[in-house]
């Protein structure tokens, strides 16, 4: 009776049948490949370095041992790994006393990788999801660390290398080499039909991508010698990962590793000024980082697309199954089975969706209550699923906003025939206030009460960025005051809102003696002085008045609904006194003054009324007020500085000396 064939440690998919079916032939083929990889690694050793830049033999050893039948061939294959490694290292110049422990370490590393991978996925090697990539990385690191003590015994006999440094280089080189080569080989075994390619990329972008990659790698690794430039290539890996198939992204990692190894071996590239060992470690770190970034993004994209496709197929199956229910009994039973499968697929898509999803009751005791939430919704709110299912949707709003949230909910379900979208505020369990775009539609499942289906997308960061951009566009970057654009808008609004018998004032202020502070204490002290003056001006005006920095050391104030010229002149006098206060700066004490011009709109002689175009001049009232205040400020300058000049009714000048 023939014994059943022994199962290997880890199945290597894609191996030809003639190879997998003959254990001894397989051992011979892998022995040749392993020997070639070892010689290739030894030849890539930079002159003076203690270890090669890249060691593909570590991954070949894992694939060899992984597929070896455990009962008959595994022990012999491990002995072959040790013997070949020892012989090839000695033949290439390594002392036997150092080569022997390193040969044993190669077998230990391969066996440890296989056992670690078997515990995570005994069915065989696979690289389709980020979880597969994570397992591959963990097993690569595990193999390197488990073999580290044995390798250390070999390095102890190499007198010219510090043992800690040698162990660190062994760990990094072995982990990166195993991870990258295994990723390339395992992904190459994926059938072409299983490879997910993003749509929308044209021949022009492919040509641009190819040209960019060739020129960037050529310049970085064969022309320029800048350490910081190498990792600037990471965005190119992101580009490839997001716009090309995962197979293409894997090929990019393999080609990039080849270019890096050749560059370091030839004495070129960004690390050529480092010591040989540091060159090797820098190259290994770059290859590992590029491989992780590129493959994580590509596989995450593939997984998201597969989930989306699965959800779409599930929705189509649900619709088809519902249609089949109207047929005869046999067809109905078949449709019910299809419907059950589709609903299971929908549950998977619902639970794994990257955005928050929630089902909310509409009627009876379940009105407004959360009936079902997915994991993304729980992460967004920082609350467990059980806690969420005990609450209503509007109770997730910040304290004090629940009434508004209740009204927003009523608006969402007001028109049950149309999907609705709104931006709502939520409170995280840790107290943070979050904003989300809520897309909601009312669904009417057959035989069940209708419910509200909500998609909740976190837009907190995006809305904060928009508000920051709006603030930057309307405020001075140094002082935080309104800039000229916002000042003009506020002035035009004040003029438009001014009723009969009321007036709007503009105070135009230019600092006296500011240049002397800049020249004597430096520009940093000048900037600090401008910030201090801005704070003094804000505290000297009335609530509702707008203080702006128009540029340099010029400031202006919009005084809305000022009754008389005397009122605005009083504000200007307070500003004059505020600015005159000595200011303590880091470089010493500074004292400046101000020349102030005031213009007033209204119905005084020579005035313009409220709105329209001023008589006797061109432009709107706001424009004429600003020009008049500017002219009055220069009148104050010419009159001896440190004073206020008031232009009442735009054309009449009244001078008030500074006190």
XYZ file of C-alpha atoms in Angstrom:
659
model
C 0.000 0.000 0.000
C 1.468 3.373 -1.063
C 1.759 5.991 1.683
C 0.015 9.318 1.131
C 2.381 12.116 0.107
C 3.573 14.295 2.973
C 2.227 17.843 2.997
C 4.895 20.597 2.939
C 5.242 23.272 5.615
C 3.701 25.953 3.376
C 2.234 25.390 -0.085
C 4.053 27.338 -2.808
C 1.303 28.034 -5.376
C 2.183 28.220 -9.033
C 5.029 25.679 -8.983
C 4.952 23.536 -12.142
C 3.488 20.080 -11.644
C 6.663 18.383 -12.857
C 8.626 20.224 -10.162
C 6.185 19.873 -7.261
C 5.565 16.182 -8.059
C 9.204 15.108 -7.795
C 10.731 16.042 -4.398
C 14.316 15.151 -5.320
C 14.147 16.965 -8.653
C 12.677 19.936 -6.814
C 15.586 19.857 -4.344
C 18.084 19.834 -7.212
C 16.442 22.777 -8.995
C 16.193 24.836 -5.817
C 19.805 23.974 -4.947
C 20.914 25.487 -8.271
C 18.728 28.576 -7.776
C 19.912 28.962 -4.176
C 23.570 28.691 -5.233
C 23.085 31.289 -7.972
C 21.341 33.643 -5.537
C 24.162 33.201 -2.992
C 26.866 33.960 -5.566
C 24.847 36.925 -6.814
C 24.569 38.290 -3.275
C 28.280 37.830 -2.599
C 29.140 39.612 -5.856
C 26.977 42.593 -4.813
C 29.121 43.193 -1.744
C 30.603 46.709 -1.680
C 34.376 46.743 -1.303
C 35.163 46.901 2.424
C 31.614 46.010 3.559
C 31.120 42.961 5.779
C 27.758 41.930 4.301
C 26.240 42.197 0.826
C 23.826 45.006 -0.048
C 21.052 42.549 -0.903
C 20.717 38.820 -0.167
C 18.132 37.102 -2.432
C 19.286 33.697 -1.177
C 17.355 34.267 2.077
C 14.038 34.320 0.165
C 15.052 31.410 -2.095
C 15.859 29.406 1.029
C 12.382 30.122 2.446
C 10.659 29.018 -0.796
C 12.863 25.900 -0.938
C 12.181 24.790 2.647
C 8.493 25.832 2.536
C 7.681 23.328 -0.224
C 9.815 20.449 1.062
C 7.786 17.368 2.136
C 8.254 17.159 5.885
C 8.645 13.412 6.331
C 11.195 12.576 3.661
C 12.996 15.529 2.168
C 12.867 18.408 4.634
C 15.897 17.280 6.671
C 17.965 16.672 3.570
C 17.037 20.092 2.151
C 18.087 21.805 5.381
C 21.445 19.999 5.261
C 21.839 21.107 1.620
C 21.148 24.733 2.579
C 23.856 24.576 5.251
C 26.353 22.762 3.029
C 25.876 24.985 -0.025
C 26.052 28.181 2.028
C 29.224 27.036 3.800
C 30.936 25.915 0.593
C 30.046 29.032 -1.393
C 31.068 31.413 1.382
C 34.424 29.672 1.800
C 34.999 29.604 -1.968
C 34.315 33.352 -2.120
C 36.891 34.178 0.532
C 35.193 33.866 3.944
C 37.095 32.011 6.700
C 35.479 28.639 7.542
C 35.232 29.507 11.262
C 32.957 32.455 10.343
C 31.214 30.803 7.374
C 30.006 27.740 9.342
C 27.732 29.608 11.832
C 26.403 31.818 9.025
C 25.537 28.714 6.990
C 23.597 27.269 9.937
C 21.932 30.684 10.410
C 20.700 30.541 6.779
C 18.909 27.235 7.449
C 17.508 28.483 10.784
C 16.239 31.673 9.101
C 14.453 29.752 6.328
C 12.868 27.251 8.742
C 11.763 30.002 11.186
C 10.152 31.997 8.363
C 8.228 28.939 7.170
C 6.964 28.010 10.652
C 5.915 31.606 11.354
C 4.065 31.857 8.030
C 2.408 28.451 8.594
C 0.945 29.656 11.891
C -0.554 32.682 10.179
C -1.782 31.048 6.941
C -1.223 27.276 6.645
C -3.008 27.071 3.273
C -0.062 28.617 1.393
C 1.627 31.816 0.262
C -0.662 34.618 -0.926
C -0.384 38.368 -1.562
C -3.803 39.897 -2.259
C -4.585 42.097 0.766
C -2.723 44.363 3.221
C -3.113 41.576 5.819
C -1.175 39.221 3.510
C 1.592 41.816 3.186
C 1.683 42.318 6.959
C 2.087 38.561 7.514
C 4.876 38.457 4.923
C 6.707 41.300 6.691
C 6.268 39.723 10.138
C 7.601 36.358 9.007
C 10.565 37.992 7.252
C 11.511 39.824 10.439
C 10.886 36.697 12.536
C 13.276 34.619 10.442
C 15.992 37.280 10.693
C 15.640 37.634 14.475
C 15.486 33.907 15.223
C 18.657 33.308 13.218
C 20.417 36.297 14.802
C 22.139 34.440 17.725
C 23.559 31.811 15.353
C 24.767 34.490 12.929
C 26.336 36.320 15.864
C 28.593 33.320 16.511
C 29.977 33.769 13.007
C 30.452 37.520 13.306
C 32.306 37.016 16.593
C 35.166 35.513 14.546
C 35.378 38.566 12.253
C 37.653 40.840 14.266
C 37.344 44.048 12.275
C 33.578 44.533 12.682
C 31.746 45.532 15.913
C 29.378 42.711 16.817
C 26.292 44.938 17.521
C 26.720 46.675 14.167
C 27.086 43.348 12.338
C 23.967 41.935 14.009
C 21.956 45.057 13.115
C 23.077 44.837 9.490
C 22.264 41.083 9.369
C 18.758 41.721 10.736
C 18.033 44.589 8.311
C 19.516 42.940 5.226
C 17.911 39.546 5.818
C 14.472 41.011 6.654
C 14.376 43.376 3.671
C 15.767 40.873 1.168
C 13.362 38.134 2.261
C 10.370 40.477 2.270
C 11.013 42.082 -1.129
C 11.914 38.907 -3.042
C 9.038 36.902 -1.518
C 6.596 39.707 -2.343
C 7.777 39.813 -5.955
C 7.712 36.019 -6.404
C 4.386 35.422 -4.636
C 2.678 38.253 -6.516
C 4.092 36.936 -9.808
C 2.234 33.679 -9.127
C -1.147 35.504 -9.183
C -3.095 34.752 -12.356
C -3.357 37.700 -14.718
C -7.156 37.615 -14.487
C -6.965 38.044 -10.696
C -4.844 41.204 -10.861
C -6.894 44.343 -10.158
C -5.928 47.299 -12.342
C -7.225 50.835 -11.729
C -9.207 52.312 -14.571
C -8.747 55.652 -16.218
C -4.985 55.650 -16.852
C -4.146 56.440 -20.454
C -1.136 55.823 -22.631
C 0.031 59.404 -22.097
C 0.200 59.015 -18.332
C 1.926 55.626 -18.661
C 4.542 57.164 -20.939
C 5.022 60.105 -18.557
C 5.300 57.749 -15.583
C 7.919 55.589 -17.323
C 9.995 58.596 -18.381
C 9.784 60.127 -14.920
C 10.852 56.908 -13.182
C 13.803 56.338 -15.515
C 15.082 59.918 -15.239
C 14.500 60.168 -11.478
C 16.299 56.914 -10.658
C 19.118 57.683 -13.089
C 19.738 61.128 -11.592
C 19.337 60.025 -7.967
C 21.463 56.882 -8.070
C 24.038 57.609 -10.773
C 24.499 61.409 -10.923
C 23.628 63.289 -7.732
C 25.185 62.445 -4.361
C 22.613 63.789 -1.935
C 21.512 61.558 0.976
C 18.180 63.342 1.396
C 17.278 62.978 -2.281
C 16.831 59.184 -2.205
C 13.741 59.166 -0.017
C 12.237 61.978 -2.100
C 11.537 59.200 -4.636
C 8.827 57.789 -2.339
C 6.052 59.864 -4.034
C 6.907 58.078 -7.301
C 6.204 54.775 -5.576
C 2.867 56.191 -4.401
C 2.091 57.275 -7.982
C 2.768 53.792 -9.333
C 0.838 52.119 -6.495
C -2.293 54.214 -6.980
C -2.369 54.401 -10.782
C -1.046 51.020 -11.951
C -1.948 47.423 -11.152
C -0.440 45.706 -8.132
C 1.599 43.508 -10.442
C 3.100 46.621 -12.057
C 3.758 48.115 -8.608
C 5.566 44.910 -7.579
C 7.687 45.001 -10.731
C 8.558 48.619 -9.897
C 9.805 47.535 -6.447
C 11.928 44.764 -7.998
C 13.447 47.102 -10.602
C 14.084 49.798 -7.996
C 15.893 47.271 -5.770
C 18.032 46.216 -8.745
C 18.945 49.836 -9.565
C 19.858 50.543 -5.927
C 22.082 47.450 -5.631
C 23.903 48.229 -8.911
C 24.350 51.876 -7.891
C 25.853 51.017 -4.494
C 28.039 48.252 -5.946
C 29.369 50.661 -8.617
C 30.163 53.365 -6.043
C 27.499 55.833 -7.197
C 24.342 57.207 -5.696
C 23.306 59.264 -2.677
C 25.157 57.137 -0.092
C 28.504 56.843 -1.882
C 30.235 59.136 0.614
C 29.317 56.861 3.555
C 31.358 53.906 4.790
C 30.722 50.651 2.863
C 28.651 49.135 5.690
C 26.540 52.283 6.073
C 26.043 52.354 2.284
C 24.684 48.821 2.434
C 22.364 49.535 5.393
C 21.063 52.772 3.824
C 20.311 50.975 0.558
C 18.543 48.147 2.436
C 16.437 50.639 4.423
C 15.447 52.445 1.218
C 14.446 49.219 -0.564
C 12.404 48.058 2.426
C 10.624 51.405 2.856
C 9.819 51.672 -0.863
C 8.491 48.107 -0.924
C 6.256 48.601 2.115
C 4.832 51.970 0.997
C 4.192 50.870 -2.596
C 2.640 47.489 -1.834
C 0.530 48.656 1.140
C -1.096 51.355 -1.005
C -1.624 49.066 -4.002
C -3.091 46.209 -1.954
C -5.265 48.566 0.115
C -6.647 49.990 -3.124
C -7.303 46.478 -4.484
C -9.073 45.470 -1.278
C -11.286 48.549 -1.333
C -12.198 47.958 -4.977
C -12.987 44.304 -4.290
C -15.275 45.298 -1.426
C -17.002 47.844 -3.641
C -17.405 45.298 -6.451
C -18.706 42.744 -3.975
C -21.249 45.232 -2.638
C -22.370 46.112 -6.169
C -22.754 42.447 -7.042
C -24.667 41.886 -3.826
C -27.059 44.739 -4.620
C -27.617 43.368 -8.118
C -28.230 39.890 -6.737
C -30.721 41.228 -4.197
C -32.666 42.977 -6.953
C -32.613 39.887 -9.155
C -33.675 37.659 -6.283
C -36.625 39.932 -5.487
C -37.762 39.730 -9.102
C -37.585 35.953 -9.087
C -39.888 35.747 -6.055
C -42.874 36.451 -8.367
C -42.383 33.098 -10.266
C -43.359 29.611 -9.374
C -42.503 27.895 -6.087
C -39.362 26.163 -7.348
C -37.980 29.439 -8.711
C -38.973 31.180 -5.481
C -37.025 28.710 -3.370
C -33.966 29.182 -5.573
C -34.377 32.945 -5.366
C -34.583 32.790 -1.589
C -31.242 30.987 -1.513
C -29.742 33.633 -3.812
C -31.237 36.371 -1.664
C -29.700 34.900 1.473
C -26.276 34.812 -0.183
C -26.662 38.375 -1.418
C -27.729 39.622 1.989
C -24.684 37.960 3.512
C -22.515 39.751 0.986
C -24.281 43.029 1.796
C -23.567 42.520 5.491
C -19.885 41.991 4.707
C -19.781 45.151 2.572
C -21.665 47.107 5.260
C -19.352 45.974 8.047
C -16.114 46.555 6.104
C -17.001 49.863 4.420
C -14.348 52.564 5.087
C -17.003 55.249 5.798
C -19.537 55.292 8.601
C -22.892 53.655 7.903
C -25.982 53.693 10.065
C -29.593 52.549 9.849
C -31.989 54.799 11.780
C -35.571 54.005 12.704
C -38.352 56.306 11.536
C -41.532 55.136 13.194
C -42.887 53.923 16.519
C -40.574 53.136 19.412
C -37.580 52.993 17.048
C -38.042 56.536 15.725
C -34.662 58.327 15.576
C -32.942 55.347 17.235
C -29.829 53.794 15.718
C -30.791 50.303 14.551
C -27.473 49.232 13.107
C -23.988 50.745 12.699
C -20.753 49.529 11.114
C -17.235 49.505 12.531
C -16.276 52.742 10.744
C -19.182 54.548 12.478
C -18.007 53.228 15.842
C -14.447 54.459 15.157
C -15.707 57.862 14.031
C -17.702 58.445 17.226
C -15.268 56.643 19.548
C -18.107 54.551 20.965
C -18.746 50.831 21.016
C -21.502 49.410 18.824
C -23.606 48.447 21.856
C -23.489 52.025 23.177
C -24.476 53.466 19.804
C -27.453 51.111 19.443
C -28.812 52.438 22.755
C -28.833 56.042 21.484
C -30.625 58.226 18.960
C -28.868 59.853 16.041
C -29.327 63.431 17.302
C -27.947 62.493 20.761
C -24.505 62.182 19.132
C -24.444 65.957 18.646
C -22.412 68.117 21.078
C -24.105 69.220 24.302
C -26.392 72.139 23.583
C -26.747 71.285 19.880
C -29.252 68.432 20.229
C -32.227 70.645 19.327
C -30.543 71.731 16.109
C -29.582 68.119 15.418
C -33.205 67.055 15.910
C -34.308 69.731 13.419
C -31.638 68.598 10.944
C -32.915 65.019 11.278
C -36.456 66.176 10.531
C -35.116 67.940 7.449
C -33.375 64.748 6.279
C -36.604 62.738 6.403
C -38.888 65.577 5.304
C -38.960 64.419 1.694
C -38.843 60.638 1.807
C -38.780 60.354 -1.961
C -35.435 62.085 -2.444
C -31.962 61.447 -0.963
C -30.742 64.323 1.186
C -27.268 65.566 2.096
C -26.143 67.867 4.888
C -23.140 68.664 7.089
C -23.748 67.742 10.734
C -21.774 68.105 13.962
C -20.934 65.084 16.132
C -19.220 64.776 19.511
C -16.510 62.111 19.842
C -16.380 60.097 23.054
C -13.210 61.968 24.062
C -14.982 65.349 23.771
C -13.704 66.400 20.344
C -16.238 68.085 18.067
C -16.290 66.490 14.611
C -18.015 67.425 11.385
C -19.397 64.912 8.928
C -21.174 65.002 5.601
C -24.307 62.918 6.057
C -25.972 61.431 2.953
C -29.339 59.933 3.837
C -32.137 58.193 1.998
C -35.311 56.497 3.196
C -35.558 52.805 2.276
C -38.793 50.801 2.237
C -37.860 47.093 2.507
C -40.647 44.683 1.695
C -42.403 43.420 4.792
C -40.503 45.740 7.174
C -40.824 49.227 8.565
C -39.044 51.935 6.516
C -35.747 53.204 7.879
C -33.228 55.936 7.152
C -29.957 54.707 5.617
C -27.079 57.149 6.329
C -23.528 57.439 5.019
C -21.397 59.463 7.460
C -18.113 60.794 6.030
C -15.676 62.555 8.360
C -14.934 66.017 6.873
C -13.487 67.596 10.039
C -9.995 68.068 8.651
C -11.293 69.290 5.285
C -13.625 71.887 6.822
C -10.874 73.100 9.172
C -8.547 73.522 6.205
C -11.217 75.483 4.315
C -11.806 77.805 7.284
C -8.064 78.306 7.689
C -7.728 79.245 4.022
C -10.641 81.682 4.315
C -9.060 83.286 7.394
C -5.669 83.578 5.686
C -7.276 85.232 2.659
C -8.862 87.962 4.796
C -6.328 88.548 7.582
C -2.796 89.861 7.899
C -0.327 87.045 8.474
C 1.861 89.002 10.939
C -0.698 90.658 13.238
C -3.845 88.637 12.678
C -5.768 91.845 11.937
C -8.077 92.250 8.965
C -6.172 92.804 5.713
C -6.996 95.439 3.086
C -9.517 93.202 1.327
C -11.554 92.537 4.482
C -11.204 96.188 5.547
C -12.744 97.402 2.277
C -15.580 94.855 2.557
C -16.384 95.982 6.131
C -16.238 99.647 5.079
C -18.607 99.089 2.164
C -20.993 97.164 4.430
C -20.911 99.977 7.025
C -21.649 102.611 4.355
C -24.502 100.523 2.914
C -26.037 99.974 6.374
C -25.718 103.622 7.448
C -29.139 105.189 8.015
C -30.107 108.809 7.522
C -28.562 111.051 10.176
C -25.806 108.553 10.894
C -22.219 108.532 9.713
C -19.343 106.137 9.093
C -15.806 107.088 10.049
C -12.435 105.904 8.742
C -9.312 106.332 10.868
C -6.021 106.038 8.930
C -2.923 105.631 11.132
C 0.764 105.635 10.171
C 3.449 104.998 12.807
C 6.032 107.751 13.467
C 9.553 106.515 14.210
C 8.990 102.888 13.185
C 11.905 102.872 10.722
C 14.299 103.897 13.488
C 13.199 100.883 15.565
C 13.708 98.577 12.598
C 17.161 100.007 11.923
C 18.351 99.971 15.533
C 16.785 96.779 16.933
C 16.342 94.711 13.760
C 13.417 93.436 11.708
C 12.432 90.809 14.277
C 11.958 93.555 16.862
C 10.061 95.584 14.253
C 7.690 92.687 13.614
C 7.152 92.240 17.357
C 6.445 95.966 17.688
C 3.811 95.771 14.931
C 2.098 92.880 16.729
C 2.114 94.829 20.023
C 0.757 97.947 18.342
C -1.996 95.869 16.702
C -3.047 94.583 20.123
C -3.062 98.134 21.546
C -5.242 99.372 18.693
C -7.780 96.569 19.100
C -8.204 97.409 22.802
C -8.565 101.135 22.092
C -11.543 100.955 19.696
C -15.194 100.185 20.330
C -16.739 96.724 20.067
C -17.826 96.241 16.467
C -15.157 98.531 14.980
C -12.786 96.817 12.508
C -9.020 97.311 12.885
C -6.903 96.413 9.842
C -3.275 96.475 8.790
C -3.077 97.882 5.263
C 0.645 97.216 4.832
C 3.980 98.144 6.365
C 3.307 100.324 9.437
C -0.058 101.626 8.206
C -3.273 100.706 10.026
C -6.911 101.705 9.568
C -10.156 101.475 11.519
C -13.778 101.333 10.313
C -16.035 103.119 12.822
C -19.572 102.152 11.905
C -22.544 104.371 12.810
C -20.448 107.116 14.457
C -22.758 110.000 15.359
C -20.418 112.940 14.802
C -16.911 113.891 13.788
C -16.178 114.404 17.483
C -17.004 110.739 18.199
C -14.554 109.488 15.589
C -11.967 112.082 16.609
C -12.275 110.753 20.173
C -11.543 107.226 18.949
C -8.555 108.562 17.003
C -7.289 110.370 20.115
C -7.434 107.111 22.109
C -5.487 105.374 19.368
C -2.885 108.161 19.458
C -2.484 107.767 23.219
C -2.333 103.943 22.995
C 0.450 103.999 20.428
C 2.474 106.528 22.431
C 2.963 104.027 25.306
C 6.593 102.713 25.404
C 6.814 99.063 24.352
C 9.355 96.658 25.889
C 10.897 94.428 23.228
C 13.492 91.705 23.434
C 16.188 94.024 22.056
C 15.245 96.992 24.232
C 12.464 99.495 24.791
C 10.823 101.115 21.764
C 8.770 104.315 21.617
C 6.836 105.331 18.529
C 4.110 107.789 17.743
C 1.452 108.076 15.075
C 0.042 110.459 12.518
C -3.702 109.933 12.139
C -6.141 110.998 9.465
C -9.908 110.777 9.923
C -12.653 110.975 7.294
C -16.376 110.971 8.031
C -19.320 110.235 5.746
C -22.811 111.618 6.262
C -24.755 114.768 5.472
C -22.331 117.458 6.626
C -21.499 120.251 4.124
C -19.466 118.809 1.324
C -20.539 115.288 2.343
C -21.829 112.567 0.106
C -24.745 110.924 1.773
C -24.821 107.160 2.268
C -24.006 105.199 -0.821
C -23.709 105.962 -4.497
C -20.913 108.166 -5.833
C -19.578 111.125 -3.876
C -20.273 114.559 -5.311
C -17.258 116.430 -6.483
C -15.200 113.255 -6.979
C -15.142 109.779 -8.494
C -15.631 106.384 -6.876
C -17.971 105.015 -4.220
C -18.397 106.566 -0.792
C -16.153 103.876 0.688
C -13.375 104.598 -1.804
C -13.614 108.368 -1.224
C -13.625 107.896 2.549
C -10.447 105.819 2.416
C -8.724 108.329 0.117
C -9.848 111.228 2.287
C -8.578 109.561 5.469
C -5.261 108.819 3.747
C -4.962 112.457 2.658
C -5.787 113.633 6.182
C -3.072 111.337 7.569
C -0.480 112.909 5.265
C -1.751 116.332 6.364
C -1.028 115.245 9.951
C 2.486 114.146 8.882
C 3.191 117.496 7.274
C 1.801 119.329 10.285
C 4.434 117.891 12.609
C 3.339 114.266 13.260
C 1.894 112.985 16.512
C -1.494 114.517 15.778
C -4.976 113.829 14.370
C -6.440 115.556 11.327
C -10.206 115.114 10.878
C -11.848 115.563 7.487
C -15.537 116.128 8.284
C -17.835 115.652 5.300
C -14.880 114.515 3.173
C -13.791 118.047 2.137
C -13.392 120.025 5.377
C -10.194 119.584 7.449
C -10.085 119.904 11.247
C -6.695 119.471 12.996
C -6.377 118.049 16.509
C -2.826 118.109 17.931
C -1.658 115.041 19.764
C -1.660 115.177 23.535
